[in-house]
Tab-separated table of C-alpha atoms in Angstrom:
chain	number	residue	atom	x	y	z
A	1	MET	CA	9.019	-1.921	-24.873
A	2	ILE	CA	10.374	-0.894	-21.451
A	3	PRO	CA	14.148	-1.139	-21.055
A	4	GLU	CA	15.157	-3.827	-18.568
A	5	TRP	CA	16.949	-1.369	-16.272
A	6	LEU	CA	13.819	0.776	-16.021
A	7	ALA	CA	11.513	-2.202	-15.441
A	8	LEU	CA	13.602	-3.191	-12.424
A	9	THR	CA	12.943	0.106	-10.669
A	10	MET	CA	9.451	0.902	-11.928
A	11	THR	CA	6.702	1.510	-9.396
A	12	VAL	CA	3.263	0.105	-10.281
A	13	CYS	CA	-0.019	-0.247	-8.469
A	14	ARG	CA	-0.601	-3.793	-7.196
A	15	GLY	CA	-3.552	-5.317	-5.480
A	16	VAL	CA	-3.121	-6.965	-2.095
A	17	ARG	CA	-6.063	-9.060	-0.973
A	18	GLY	CA	-7.097	-10.330	2.411
A	19	ALA	CA	-10.097	-11.739	4.203
A	20	THR	CA	-11.172	-12.735	7.649
A	21	THR	CA	-14.337	-13.664	9.496
A	22	VAL	CA	-16.042	-12.830	12.809
A	23	ASP	CA	-18.245	-14.929	15.000
A	24	THR	CA	-20.930	-12.308	15.531
A	25	ASP	CA	-22.090	-8.929	14.168
A	26	ASP	CA	-20.410	-6.946	16.936
A	27	ARG	CA	-18.678	-3.576	16.531
A	28	ASP	CA	-15.617	-4.467	18.605
A	29	GLU	CA	-15.255	-7.858	16.968
A	30	ILE	CA	-15.404	-6.353	13.472
A	31	LEU	CA	-12.778	-3.741	14.355
A	32	LYS	CA	-10.467	-6.223	16.016
A	33	ALA	CA	-10.677	-8.743	13.171
A	34	THR	CA	-10.179	-6.036	10.527
A	35	THR	CA	-7.248	-4.496	12.413
A	36	GLN	CA	-5.569	-7.927	12.755
A	37	LEU	CA	-6.068	-8.675	9.078
A	38	LEU	CA	-4.793	-5.277	7.973
A	39	ALA	CA	-1.796	-5.524	10.320
A	40	LEU	CA	-0.885	-8.912	8.824
A	41	MET	CA	-1.201	-7.571	5.322
A	42	ILE	CA	1.017	-4.608	6.160
A	43	ARG	CA	3.647	-6.703	7.932
A	44	ARG	CA	3.731	-9.581	5.395
A	45	ASN	CA	4.293	-7.118	2.544
A	46	ASP	CA	6.252	-4.394	4.359
A	47	ILE	CA	3.691	-1.804	3.288
A	48	GLN	CA	4.252	1.809	4.161
A	49	THR	CA	1.111	3.976	4.495
A	50	VAL	CA	2.511	6.583	2.134
A	51	ASP	CA	2.570	3.946	-0.648
A	52	VAL	CA	-1.113	2.945	-0.308
A	53	ALA	CA	-3.139	4.478	-3.108
A	54	SER	CA	-6.511	3.356	-1.739
A	55	ALA	CA	-8.325	0.534	-0.010
A	56	ILE	CA	-11.693	-1.173	-0.465
A	57	PHE	CA	-13.350	-2.973	2.437
A	58	THR	CA	-16.318	-5.211	1.850
A	59	VAL	CA	-18.493	-7.093	4.301
A	60	THR	CA	-21.224	-9.640	3.863
A	61	LYS	CA	-24.757	-8.354	4.458
A	62	ASP	CA	-24.914	-10.023	7.873
A	63	LEU	CA	-22.376	-7.466	9.230
A	64	GLN	CA	-23.844	-4.063	9.946
A	65	SER	CA	-22.368	-2.949	13.317
A	66	GLU	CA	-19.356	-0.923	12.074
A	67	PHE	CA	-17.497	0.275	9.014
A	68	PRO	CA	-14.373	-1.929	8.780
A	69	ALA	CA	-12.433	0.999	7.294
A	70	LEU	CA	-12.425	2.571	10.744
A	71	ALA	CA	-9.727	0.041	11.651
A	72	ALA	CA	-7.445	1.610	9.006
A	73	ARG	CA	-8.146	5.119	10.310
A	74	GLN	CA	-7.289	3.902	13.819
A	75	LEU	CA	-3.950	2.653	12.451
A	76	GLY	CA	-3.192	6.153	11.167
A	77	TRP	CA	-4.393	5.853	7.559
A	78	LEU	CA	-5.858	9.375	7.654
A	79	GLU	CA	-4.922	10.419	4.103
A	80	VAL	CA	-5.573	7.103	2.332
A	81	PRO	CA	-8.865	7.033	0.394
A	82	LEU	CA	-11.012	4.218	1.901
A	83	LEU	CA	-14.298	2.786	0.717
A	84	CYS	CA	-16.709	0.314	2.358
A	85	SER	CA	-19.228	-1.751	0.491
A	86	TYR	CA	-21.301	-4.934	0.696
A	87	GLU	CA	-20.046	-8.080	-0.883
A	88	VAL	CA	-22.258	-9.629	-3.602
A	89	SER	CA	-24.819	-11.760	-1.802
A	90	VAL	CA	-24.477	-15.327	-3.065
A	91	GLU	CA	-26.412	-18.148	-1.394
A	92	ARG	CA	-23.377	-20.293	-0.634
A	93	SER	CA	-20.994	-17.454	0.324
A	94	LEU	CA	-18.979	-17.413	3.515
A	95	PRO	CA	-20.970	-15.699	6.284
A	96	ARG	CA	-19.725	-12.825	8.482
A	97	CYS	CA	-16.779	-12.199	6.187
A	98	ILE	CA	-14.658	-9.033	5.875
A	99	ARG	CA	-12.520	-8.560	2.793
A	100	ILE	CA	-9.856	-5.955	2.016
A	101	LEU	CA	-8.319	-4.941	-1.316
A	102	LEU	CA	-5.358	-2.637	-0.984
A	103	HIS	CA	-4.072	-0.717	-3.998
A	104	TRP	CA	-0.375	-0.463	-3.262
A	105	ASN	CA	2.280	1.460	-5.207
A	106	THR	CA	5.335	-0.822	-5.223
A	107	ASP	CA	8.226	-2.019	-7.273
A	108	ARG	CA	7.446	-5.658	-6.415
A	109	SER	CA	6.195	-8.088	-8.996
A	110	GLN	CA	2.734	-9.613	-8.665
A	111	SER	CA	4.266	-12.950	-7.673
A	112	GLU	CA	5.996	-11.282	-4.709
A	113	ILE	CA	2.721	-10.042	-3.176
A	114	HIS	CA	1.524	-11.927	-0.060
A	115	HIS	CA	-2.249	-12.171	0.191
A	116	VAL	CA	-3.634	-12.921	3.655
A	117	TYR	CA	-6.612	-15.114	4.518
A	118	ILE	CA	-7.206	-15.917	8.175
A	119	ARG	CA	-9.832	-17.587	10.376
A	120	ASP	CA	-12.667	-19.186	8.341
A	121	ALA	CA	-11.676	-17.090	5.300
A	122	VAL	CA	-8.882	-19.564	4.537
A	123	LYS	CA	-11.640	-21.519	2.825
A	124	LEU	CA	-11.918	-18.794	0.188
A	125	ARG	CA	-8.454	-19.250	-1.223
A	126	PRO	CA	-6.724	-22.315	0.144
A	127	ASP	CA	-4.148	-21.960	-2.665
A	128	LEU	CA	-3.043	-18.641	-1.198
A	129	ASN	CA	-3.112	-19.698	2.437
A	130	VAL	CA	0.628	-19.809	3.041
A	131	VAL	CA	0.635	-17.421	5.992
A	132	PRO	CA	2.971	-18.615	8.698
A	133	SER	CA	1.268	-19.324	12.034
A	134	VAL	CA	0.235	-16.098	13.690
A	135	ASP	CA	1.256	-15.137	17.213
A	136	PHE	CA	-1.883	-13.110	17.977
A	137	GLU	CA	-0.473	-11.799	21.259
A	138	GLU	CA	2.567	-10.367	19.483
A	139	LEU	CA	0.288	-9.045	16.712
A	140	GLU	CA	-1.899	-7.266	19.257
A	141	GLN	CA	1.215	-5.621	20.745
A	142	TRP	CA	2.169	-4.349	17.297
A	143	ILE	CA	-1.386	-3.077	16.735
A	144	GLN	CA	-1.435	-1.249	20.063
A	145	GLU	CA	1.861	0.475	19.180
A	146	HIS	CA	0.340	1.723	15.922
A	147	LEU	CA	-3.152	2.734	17.046
A	148	ARG	CA	-4.090	6.378	17.046
A	149	ASP	CA	-6.058	7.823	19.929
A	150	ASP	CA	-7.726	10.546	17.857
A	151	CYS	CA	-9.805	8.268	15.584
């Protein structure tokens, strides 16, 4: 059994989930939607890049124009291991969907993690859709401040 004082300061790896959708299979649209989703996940959870163990990005098979992980590289995640994959193709699945699973080293409990579902992806987990309204203009300003020119 872990002593209570140690459990209060223990760092563990937690999963942070998020999903969004795009209207078309377009490179710029995929990168913009992924960057917005990732930025919201970072901001809602106060995630520092150095604490991210890895990230998995999945897309539905109708998205082929760009690797969504490029959005993370453009935000400066140059040392974080990233992986892209296709989502399991199920007949009734949400089309043109991008999902992210971050593996985050944190001292927060699982109940303190904020998962982010935006656009049509709110249909995937309505029980987790407690994201405050998003000021996308302000979010874009934050993104521009954090983009790297060398990616």
